[in-house]
Tab-separated table of C-alpha atoms in Angstrom:
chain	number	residue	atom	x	y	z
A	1	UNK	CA	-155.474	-96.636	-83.386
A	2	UNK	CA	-158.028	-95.352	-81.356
A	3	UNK	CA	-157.590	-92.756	-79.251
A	4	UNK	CA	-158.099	-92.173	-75.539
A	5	UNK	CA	-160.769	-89.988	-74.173
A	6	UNK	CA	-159.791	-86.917	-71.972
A	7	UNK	CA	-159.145	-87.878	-68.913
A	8	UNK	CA	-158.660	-91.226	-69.264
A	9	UNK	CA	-154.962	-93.276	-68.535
A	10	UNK	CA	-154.151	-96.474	-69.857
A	11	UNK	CA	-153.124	-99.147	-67.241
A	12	UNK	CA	-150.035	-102.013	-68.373
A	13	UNK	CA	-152.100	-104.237	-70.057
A	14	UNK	CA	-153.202	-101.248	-72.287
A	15	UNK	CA	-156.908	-101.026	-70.867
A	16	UNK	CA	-158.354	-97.431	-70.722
A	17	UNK	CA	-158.739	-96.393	-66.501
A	18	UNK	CA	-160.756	-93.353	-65.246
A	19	UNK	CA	-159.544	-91.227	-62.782
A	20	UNK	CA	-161.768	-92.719	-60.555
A	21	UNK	CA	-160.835	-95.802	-60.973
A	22	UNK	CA	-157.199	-95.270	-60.523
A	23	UNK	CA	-157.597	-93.583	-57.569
A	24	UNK	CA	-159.944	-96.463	-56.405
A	25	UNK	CA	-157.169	-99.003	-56.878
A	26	UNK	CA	-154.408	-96.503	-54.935
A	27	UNK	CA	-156.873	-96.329	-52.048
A	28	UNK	CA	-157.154	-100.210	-52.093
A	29	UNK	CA	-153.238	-100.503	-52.303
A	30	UNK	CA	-153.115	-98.134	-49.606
A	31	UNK	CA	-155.604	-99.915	-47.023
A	32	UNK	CA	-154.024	-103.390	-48.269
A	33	UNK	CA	-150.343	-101.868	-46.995
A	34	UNK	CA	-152.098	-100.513	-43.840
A	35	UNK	CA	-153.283	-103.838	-43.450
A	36	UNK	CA	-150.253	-106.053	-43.695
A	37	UNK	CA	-148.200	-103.897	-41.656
A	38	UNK	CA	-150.780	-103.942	-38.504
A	39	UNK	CA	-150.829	-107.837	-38.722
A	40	UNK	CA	-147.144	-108.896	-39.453
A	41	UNK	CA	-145.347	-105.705	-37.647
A	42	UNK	CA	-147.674	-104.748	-35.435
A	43	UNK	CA	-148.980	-108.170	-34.482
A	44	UNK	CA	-152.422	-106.796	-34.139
A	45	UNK	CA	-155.341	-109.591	-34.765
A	46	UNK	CA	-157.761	-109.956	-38.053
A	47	UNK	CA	-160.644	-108.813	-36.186
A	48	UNK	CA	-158.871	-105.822	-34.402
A	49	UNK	CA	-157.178	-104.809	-37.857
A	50	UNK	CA	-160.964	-104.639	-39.539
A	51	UNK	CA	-162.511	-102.862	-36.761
A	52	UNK	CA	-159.684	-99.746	-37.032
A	53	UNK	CA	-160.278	-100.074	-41.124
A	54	UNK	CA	-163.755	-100.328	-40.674
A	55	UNK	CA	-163.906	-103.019	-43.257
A	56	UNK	CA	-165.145	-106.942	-42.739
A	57	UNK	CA	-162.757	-109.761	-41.302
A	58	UNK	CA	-162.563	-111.612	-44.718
A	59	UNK	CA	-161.386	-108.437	-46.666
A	60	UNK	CA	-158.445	-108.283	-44.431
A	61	UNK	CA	-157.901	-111.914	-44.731
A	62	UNK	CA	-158.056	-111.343	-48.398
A	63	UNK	CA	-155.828	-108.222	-48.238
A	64	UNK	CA	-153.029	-110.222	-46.075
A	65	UNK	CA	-153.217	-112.773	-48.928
A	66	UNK	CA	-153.002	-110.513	-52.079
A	67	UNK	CA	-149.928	-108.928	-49.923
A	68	UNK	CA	-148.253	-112.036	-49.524
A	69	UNK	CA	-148.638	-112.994	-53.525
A	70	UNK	CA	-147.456	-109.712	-54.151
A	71	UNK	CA	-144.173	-109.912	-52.236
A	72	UNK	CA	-145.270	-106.679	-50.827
A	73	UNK	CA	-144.138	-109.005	-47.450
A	74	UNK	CA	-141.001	-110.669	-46.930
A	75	UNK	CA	-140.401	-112.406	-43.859
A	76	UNK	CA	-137.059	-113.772	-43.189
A	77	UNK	CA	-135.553	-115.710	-39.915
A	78	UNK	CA	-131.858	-115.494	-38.779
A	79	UNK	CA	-130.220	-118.793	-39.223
A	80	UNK	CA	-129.204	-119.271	-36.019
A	81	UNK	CA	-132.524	-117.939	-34.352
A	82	UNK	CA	-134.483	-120.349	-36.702
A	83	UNK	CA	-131.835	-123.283	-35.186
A	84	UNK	CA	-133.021	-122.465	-31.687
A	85	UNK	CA	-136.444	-122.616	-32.509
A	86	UNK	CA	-136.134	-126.029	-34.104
A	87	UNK	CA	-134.468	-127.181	-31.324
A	88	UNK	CA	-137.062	-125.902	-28.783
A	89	UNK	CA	-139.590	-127.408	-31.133
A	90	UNK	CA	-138.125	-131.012	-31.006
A	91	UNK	CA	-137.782	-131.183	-27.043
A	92	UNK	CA	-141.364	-130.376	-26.582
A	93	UNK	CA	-142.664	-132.901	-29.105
A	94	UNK	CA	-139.797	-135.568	-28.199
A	95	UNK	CA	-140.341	-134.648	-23.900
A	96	UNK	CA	-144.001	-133.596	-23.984
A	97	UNK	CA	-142.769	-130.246	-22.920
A	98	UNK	CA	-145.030	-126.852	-22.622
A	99	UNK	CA	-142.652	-124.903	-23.524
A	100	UNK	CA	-138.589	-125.793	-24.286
A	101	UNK	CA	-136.008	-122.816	-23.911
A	102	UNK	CA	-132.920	-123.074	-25.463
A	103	UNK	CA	-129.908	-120.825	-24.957
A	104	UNK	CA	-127.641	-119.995	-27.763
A	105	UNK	CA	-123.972	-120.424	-27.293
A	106	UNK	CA	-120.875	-118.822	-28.366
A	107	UNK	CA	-118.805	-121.859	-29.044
A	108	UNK	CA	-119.847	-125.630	-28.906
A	109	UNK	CA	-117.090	-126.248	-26.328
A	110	UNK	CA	-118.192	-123.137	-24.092
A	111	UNK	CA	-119.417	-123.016	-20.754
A	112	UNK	CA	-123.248	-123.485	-21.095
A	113	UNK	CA	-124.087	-122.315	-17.197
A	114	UNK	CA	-123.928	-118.131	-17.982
A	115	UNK	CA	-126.149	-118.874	-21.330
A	116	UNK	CA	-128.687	-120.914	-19.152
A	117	UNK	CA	-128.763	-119.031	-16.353
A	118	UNK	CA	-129.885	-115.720	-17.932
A	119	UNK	CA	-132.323	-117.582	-19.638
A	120	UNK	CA	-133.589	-119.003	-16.752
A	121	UNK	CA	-133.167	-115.182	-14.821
A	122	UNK	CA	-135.374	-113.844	-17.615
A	123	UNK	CA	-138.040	-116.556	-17.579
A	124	UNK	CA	-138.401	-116.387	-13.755
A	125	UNK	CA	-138.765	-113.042	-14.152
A	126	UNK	CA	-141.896	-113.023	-16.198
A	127	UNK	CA	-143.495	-116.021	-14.158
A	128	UNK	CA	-143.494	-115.370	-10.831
A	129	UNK	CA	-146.594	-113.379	-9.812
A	130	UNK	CA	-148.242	-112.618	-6.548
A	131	UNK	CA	-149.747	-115.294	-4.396
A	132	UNK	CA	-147.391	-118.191	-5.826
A	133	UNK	CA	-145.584	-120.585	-3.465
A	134	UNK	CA	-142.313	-121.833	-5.079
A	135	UNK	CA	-140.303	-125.141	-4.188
A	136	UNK	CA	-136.975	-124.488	-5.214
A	137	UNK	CA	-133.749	-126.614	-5.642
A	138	UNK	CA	-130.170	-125.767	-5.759
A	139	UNK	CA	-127.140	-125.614	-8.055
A	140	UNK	CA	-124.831	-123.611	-9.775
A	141	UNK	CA	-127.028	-123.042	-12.426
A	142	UNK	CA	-129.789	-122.032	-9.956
A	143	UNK	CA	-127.207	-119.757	-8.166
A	144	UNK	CA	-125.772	-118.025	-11.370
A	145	UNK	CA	-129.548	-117.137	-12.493
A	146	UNK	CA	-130.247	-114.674	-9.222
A	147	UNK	CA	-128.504	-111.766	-11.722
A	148	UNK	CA	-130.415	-112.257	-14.159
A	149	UNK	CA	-133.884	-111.988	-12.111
A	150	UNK	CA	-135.634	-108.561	-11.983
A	151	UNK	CA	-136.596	-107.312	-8.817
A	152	UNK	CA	-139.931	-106.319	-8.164
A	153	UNK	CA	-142.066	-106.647	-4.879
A	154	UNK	CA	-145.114	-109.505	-5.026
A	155	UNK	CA	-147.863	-109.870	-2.374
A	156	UNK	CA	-148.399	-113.276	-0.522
A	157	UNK	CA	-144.989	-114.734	-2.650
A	158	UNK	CA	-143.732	-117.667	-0.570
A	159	UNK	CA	-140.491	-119.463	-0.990
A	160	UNK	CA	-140.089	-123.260	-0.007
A	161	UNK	CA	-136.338	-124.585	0.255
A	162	UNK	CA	-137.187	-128.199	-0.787
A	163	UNK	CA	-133.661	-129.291	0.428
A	164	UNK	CA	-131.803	-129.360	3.657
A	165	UNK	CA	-127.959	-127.441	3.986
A	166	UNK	CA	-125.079	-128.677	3.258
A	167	UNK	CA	-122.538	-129.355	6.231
A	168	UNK	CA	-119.607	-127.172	4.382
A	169	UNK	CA	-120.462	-123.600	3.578
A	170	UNK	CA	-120.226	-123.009	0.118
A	171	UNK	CA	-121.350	-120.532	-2.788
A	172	UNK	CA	-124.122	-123.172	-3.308
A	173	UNK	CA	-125.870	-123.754	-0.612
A	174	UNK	CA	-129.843	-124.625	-0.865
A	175	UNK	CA	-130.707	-122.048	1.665
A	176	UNK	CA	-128.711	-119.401	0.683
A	177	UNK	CA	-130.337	-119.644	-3.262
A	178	UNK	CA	-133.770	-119.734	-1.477
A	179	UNK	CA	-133.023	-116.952	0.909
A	180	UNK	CA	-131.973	-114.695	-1.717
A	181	UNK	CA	-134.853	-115.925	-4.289
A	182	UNK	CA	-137.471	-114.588	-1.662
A	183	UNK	CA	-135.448	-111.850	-1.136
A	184	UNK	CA	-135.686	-110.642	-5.168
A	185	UNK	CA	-139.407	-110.781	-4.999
A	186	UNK	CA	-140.215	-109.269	-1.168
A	187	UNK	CA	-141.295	-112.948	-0.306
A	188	UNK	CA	-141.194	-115.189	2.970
A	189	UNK	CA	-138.667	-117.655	3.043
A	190	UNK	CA	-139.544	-121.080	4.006
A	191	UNK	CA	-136.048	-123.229	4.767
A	192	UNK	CA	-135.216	-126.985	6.481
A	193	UNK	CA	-132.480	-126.157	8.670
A	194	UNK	CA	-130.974	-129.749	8.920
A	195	UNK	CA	-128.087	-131.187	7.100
A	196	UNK	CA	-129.007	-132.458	3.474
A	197	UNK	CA	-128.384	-136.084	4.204
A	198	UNK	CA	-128.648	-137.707	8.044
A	199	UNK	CA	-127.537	-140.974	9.130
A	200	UNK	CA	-131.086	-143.356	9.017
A	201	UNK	CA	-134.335	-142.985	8.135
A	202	UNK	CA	-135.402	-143.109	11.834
A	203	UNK	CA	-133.535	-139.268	12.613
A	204	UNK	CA	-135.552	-138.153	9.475
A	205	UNK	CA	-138.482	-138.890	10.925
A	206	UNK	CA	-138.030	-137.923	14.128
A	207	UNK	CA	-136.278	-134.219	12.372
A	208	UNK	CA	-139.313	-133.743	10.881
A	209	UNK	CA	-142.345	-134.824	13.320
A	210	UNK	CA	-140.388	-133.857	16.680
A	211	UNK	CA	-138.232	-130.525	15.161
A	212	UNK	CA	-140.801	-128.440	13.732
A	213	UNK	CA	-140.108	-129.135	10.344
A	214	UNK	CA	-143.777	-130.689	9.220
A	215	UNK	CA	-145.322	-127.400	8.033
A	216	UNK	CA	-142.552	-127.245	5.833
A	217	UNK	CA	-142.904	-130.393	4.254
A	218	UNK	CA	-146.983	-130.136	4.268
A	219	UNK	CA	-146.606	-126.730	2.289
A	220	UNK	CA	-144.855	-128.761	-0.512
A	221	UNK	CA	-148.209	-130.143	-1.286
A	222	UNK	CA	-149.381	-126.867	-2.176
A	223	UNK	CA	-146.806	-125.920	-4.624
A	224	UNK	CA	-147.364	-123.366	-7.465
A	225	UNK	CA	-144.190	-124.224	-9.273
A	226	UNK	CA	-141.063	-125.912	-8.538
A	227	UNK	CA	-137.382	-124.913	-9.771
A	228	UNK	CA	-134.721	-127.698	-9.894
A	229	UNK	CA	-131.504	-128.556	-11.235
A	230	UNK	CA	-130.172	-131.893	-11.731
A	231	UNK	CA	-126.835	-133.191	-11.116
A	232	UNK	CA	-124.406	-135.413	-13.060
A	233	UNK	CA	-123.119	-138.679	-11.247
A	234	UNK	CA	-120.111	-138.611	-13.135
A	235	UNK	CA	-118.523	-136.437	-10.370
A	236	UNK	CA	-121.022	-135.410	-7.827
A	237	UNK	CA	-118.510	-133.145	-6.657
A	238	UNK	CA	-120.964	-130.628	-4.235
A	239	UNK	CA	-122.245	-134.266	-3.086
A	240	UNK	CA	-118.617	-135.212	-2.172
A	241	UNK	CA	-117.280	-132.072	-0.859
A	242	UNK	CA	-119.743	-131.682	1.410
A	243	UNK	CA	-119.558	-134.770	3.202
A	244	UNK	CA	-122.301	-136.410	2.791
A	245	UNK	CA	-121.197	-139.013	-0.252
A	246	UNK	CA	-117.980	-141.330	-0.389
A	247	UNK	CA	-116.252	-142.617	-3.314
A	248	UNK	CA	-117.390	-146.184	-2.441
A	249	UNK	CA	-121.055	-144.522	-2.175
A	250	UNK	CA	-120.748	-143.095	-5.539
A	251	UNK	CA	-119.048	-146.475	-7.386
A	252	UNK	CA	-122.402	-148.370	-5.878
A	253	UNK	CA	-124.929	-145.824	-7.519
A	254	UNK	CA	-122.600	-145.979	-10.527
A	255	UNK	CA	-122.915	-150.047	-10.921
A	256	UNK	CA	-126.834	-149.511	-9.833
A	257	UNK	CA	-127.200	-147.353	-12.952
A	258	UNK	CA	-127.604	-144.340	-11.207
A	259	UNK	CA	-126.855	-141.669	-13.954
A	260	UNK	CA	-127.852	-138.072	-11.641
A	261	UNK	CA	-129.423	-136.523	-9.082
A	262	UNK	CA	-132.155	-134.449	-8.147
A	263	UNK	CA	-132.501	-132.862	-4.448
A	264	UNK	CA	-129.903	-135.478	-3.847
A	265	UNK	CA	-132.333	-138.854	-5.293
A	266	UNK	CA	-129.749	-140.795	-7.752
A	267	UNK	CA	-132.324	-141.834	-10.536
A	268	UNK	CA	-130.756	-143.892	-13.580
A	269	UNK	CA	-131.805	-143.157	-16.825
A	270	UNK	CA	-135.310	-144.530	-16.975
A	271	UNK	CA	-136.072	-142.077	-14.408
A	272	UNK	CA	-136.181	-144.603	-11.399
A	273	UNK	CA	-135.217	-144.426	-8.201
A	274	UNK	CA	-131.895	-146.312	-7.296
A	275	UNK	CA	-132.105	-148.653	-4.631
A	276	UNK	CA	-129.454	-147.827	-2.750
A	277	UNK	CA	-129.604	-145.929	1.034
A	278	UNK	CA	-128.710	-142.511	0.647
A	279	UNK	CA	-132.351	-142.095	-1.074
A	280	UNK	CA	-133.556	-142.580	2.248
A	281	UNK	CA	-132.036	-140.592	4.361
A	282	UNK	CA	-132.237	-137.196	2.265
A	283	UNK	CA	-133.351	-134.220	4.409
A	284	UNK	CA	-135.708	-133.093	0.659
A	285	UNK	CA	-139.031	-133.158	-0.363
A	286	UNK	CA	-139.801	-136.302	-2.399
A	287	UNK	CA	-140.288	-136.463	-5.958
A	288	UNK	CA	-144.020	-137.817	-5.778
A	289	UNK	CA	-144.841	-134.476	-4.050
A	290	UNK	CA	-143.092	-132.272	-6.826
A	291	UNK	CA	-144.621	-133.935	-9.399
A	292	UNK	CA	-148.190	-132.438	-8.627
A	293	UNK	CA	-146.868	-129.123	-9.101
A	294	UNK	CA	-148.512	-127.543	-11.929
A	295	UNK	CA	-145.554	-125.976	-13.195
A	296	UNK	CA	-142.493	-128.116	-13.309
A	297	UNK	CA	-139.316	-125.745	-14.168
A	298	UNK	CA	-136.446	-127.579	-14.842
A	299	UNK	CA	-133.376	-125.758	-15.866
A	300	UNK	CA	-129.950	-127.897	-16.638
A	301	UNK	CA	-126.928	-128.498	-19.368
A	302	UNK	CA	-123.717	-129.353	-20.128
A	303	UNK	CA	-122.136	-132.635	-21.676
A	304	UNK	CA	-121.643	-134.502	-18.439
A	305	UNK	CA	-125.156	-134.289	-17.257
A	306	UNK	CA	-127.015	-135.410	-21.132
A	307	UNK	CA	-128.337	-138.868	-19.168
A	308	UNK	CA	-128.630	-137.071	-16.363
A	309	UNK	CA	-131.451	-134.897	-18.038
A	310	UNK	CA	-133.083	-137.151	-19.861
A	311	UNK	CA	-133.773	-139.435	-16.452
A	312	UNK	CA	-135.218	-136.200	-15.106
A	313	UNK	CA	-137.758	-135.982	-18.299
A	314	UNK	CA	-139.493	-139.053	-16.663
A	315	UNK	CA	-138.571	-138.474	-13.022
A	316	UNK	CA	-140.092	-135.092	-12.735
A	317	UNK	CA	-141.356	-134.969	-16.117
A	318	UNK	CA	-140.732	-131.044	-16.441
A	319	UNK	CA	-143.400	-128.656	-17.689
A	320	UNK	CA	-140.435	-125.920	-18.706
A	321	UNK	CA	-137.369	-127.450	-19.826
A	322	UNK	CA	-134.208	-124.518	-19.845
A	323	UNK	CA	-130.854	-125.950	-21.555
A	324	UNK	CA	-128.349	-124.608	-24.244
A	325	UNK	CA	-128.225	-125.934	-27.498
A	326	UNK	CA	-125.667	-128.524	-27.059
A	327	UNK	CA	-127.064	-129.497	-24.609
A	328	UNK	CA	-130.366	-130.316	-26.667
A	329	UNK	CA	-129.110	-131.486	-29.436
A	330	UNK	CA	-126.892	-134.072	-27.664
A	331	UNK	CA	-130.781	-134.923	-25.815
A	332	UNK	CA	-132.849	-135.541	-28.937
A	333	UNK	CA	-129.231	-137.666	-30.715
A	334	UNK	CA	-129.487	-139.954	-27.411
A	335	UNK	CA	-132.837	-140.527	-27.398
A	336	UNK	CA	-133.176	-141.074	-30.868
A	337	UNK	CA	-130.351	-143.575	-30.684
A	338	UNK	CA	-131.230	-144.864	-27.389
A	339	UNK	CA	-135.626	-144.640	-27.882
A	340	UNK	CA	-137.604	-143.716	-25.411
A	341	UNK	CA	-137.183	-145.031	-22.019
């Protein structure tokens, strides 16, 4: 058996190493280590990882790929996060979404308007900058996010209300969201101060041309972004309570195939227009003018309004879809059993 010269060590496959070369290899382990964790903890890029090792981009792609084969990195995903991200994944292929965010819930049967509504608070919060002008809707969902919005003062932010009030003060109103939405971010608040819904198309008209109301309506073509919720026809409750929609109303949009509403425009689920008059006389921006927003926020859920949403994906055809994940998954199980409209 031959024997090993001083100095020497003898690696696992029994091959004679120098010093130098074993401390060669620990260096290499070393800067390989250095390597992965600047790319998968750090999130650093390939190019800005080489420059701080002073080595060439395909070493550290190398590196990140001898780590990998060496489980010296293990990457794992929560079940339930990875379920989220699925879900997101499948409304922005199904829709033709930019970006899907869905809200986790406690329960299936919970209430999905808290979940969505800090999700929405938190988006908002990072996409609002200075210089935007905002057309926003109403809702309780819209409402409920204010809370959830971080206050912080932007330059030239405008606020459009892109819906009259409602004749009955409630928690809800459109101007009161839209006051307090410009009020978050230091803005100017833009509102319609008519009812939501007037008797013919011929006091709209003469509301808007004769009342001082047509630089509202003309800064809707400008629009940065637009917020809305929809509404499920199912109930139309706010619609009801405040006046403006009777039960024998609400039965016609029903047999019309009206399945929602947004800004108070009963669509069905094909994401027309209803032919019925209340689409008339609606003190709101029209949906063509919305539409040319470059950023299309939509934020909605719950079981009752699943055709109302997926109207709305044609409709408005949302850039930023914000549901739950019941919500979702009842959205891509209808149109999947339903097919595209």
């Amino acid at each position: 058996m031959g024997r090993r010269r001083q100095g020497e060590t003898e690696n696992s496959r029994g091959r004679s190493e120098t010093p130098e070369q074993v401390a060669s290899e620990s260096r290499t382990d070393r800067l390989r280590i250095r390597a992965a964790w600047m790319y998968f903890v750090e999130q650093m890029t390939q190019n800005e990882i080489a420059d701080v090792l002073g080595v060439g981009r395909v070493t550290i792609v190398r590196m990140l790929a001898d780590a990998r084969s060496r489980n010296e990195v293990k990457i794992s995903i929560e079940s339930e996060l990875s379920e989220i991200v699925r879900l997101e994944r499948a409304l922005e292929k199904t829709f033709g979404l930019q970006q899907a965010l869905v809200a986790p819930l406690s329960t299936p049967d919970a209430d999905p308007v808290p979940a969505i509504s800090a999700k929405t608070g938190s988006f908002l919060s990072d996409t609002m900058k200075s210089g935007m002008r905002v057309g926003v809707g109403w809702g309780r969902t819209l409402f409920s996010s204010l809370p959830f919005i971080s206050a912080k003062s932007l330059s030239d932010f405008k606020v459009i209300s892109l819906l009259g009030g409602v004749g009955v003060v409630r928690r809800f109103n459109p101007a009161e969201f839209a006051w307090r939405f410009a009020q978050i971010f230091q803005g100017d608040g833009y509102l319609i101060p008519t009812p939501a819904v007037v008797d013919s198309v011929e006091t709209k008209i003469a509301l808007v041309e004769r009342c001082g109301l047509q630089e509202v309506f003309e800064m809707a073509n400008v629009l940065d972004a637009v917020l809305l919720s929809v509404g499920g026809i199912a109930s139309a409750t706010t619609f009801s309570r405040g006046g403006f929609l009777k039960e024998a109303d609400r039965e016609a949009l029903l047999a019309r195939g009206a399945v929602g509403d947004l800004l108070f425009h009963f669509f069905d689920r094909n994401g027309d227009l209803v032919d019925h008059p209340v689409n008339s006389h609606v003190m709101s921006v029209d949906v063509d003018r919305l539409r040319k927003a470059p950023i299309r926020i939509l934020t909605s859920g719950g079981a009752e309004k699943t055709e109302a949403l997926l109207g709305a994906m044609t409709l408005i055809a949302p850039t930023i879809l914000i549901t739950d994940e019941e919500s979702a998954r009842r959205m891509l199980e209808a149109h999947a059993a339903q097919g595209s409209p």
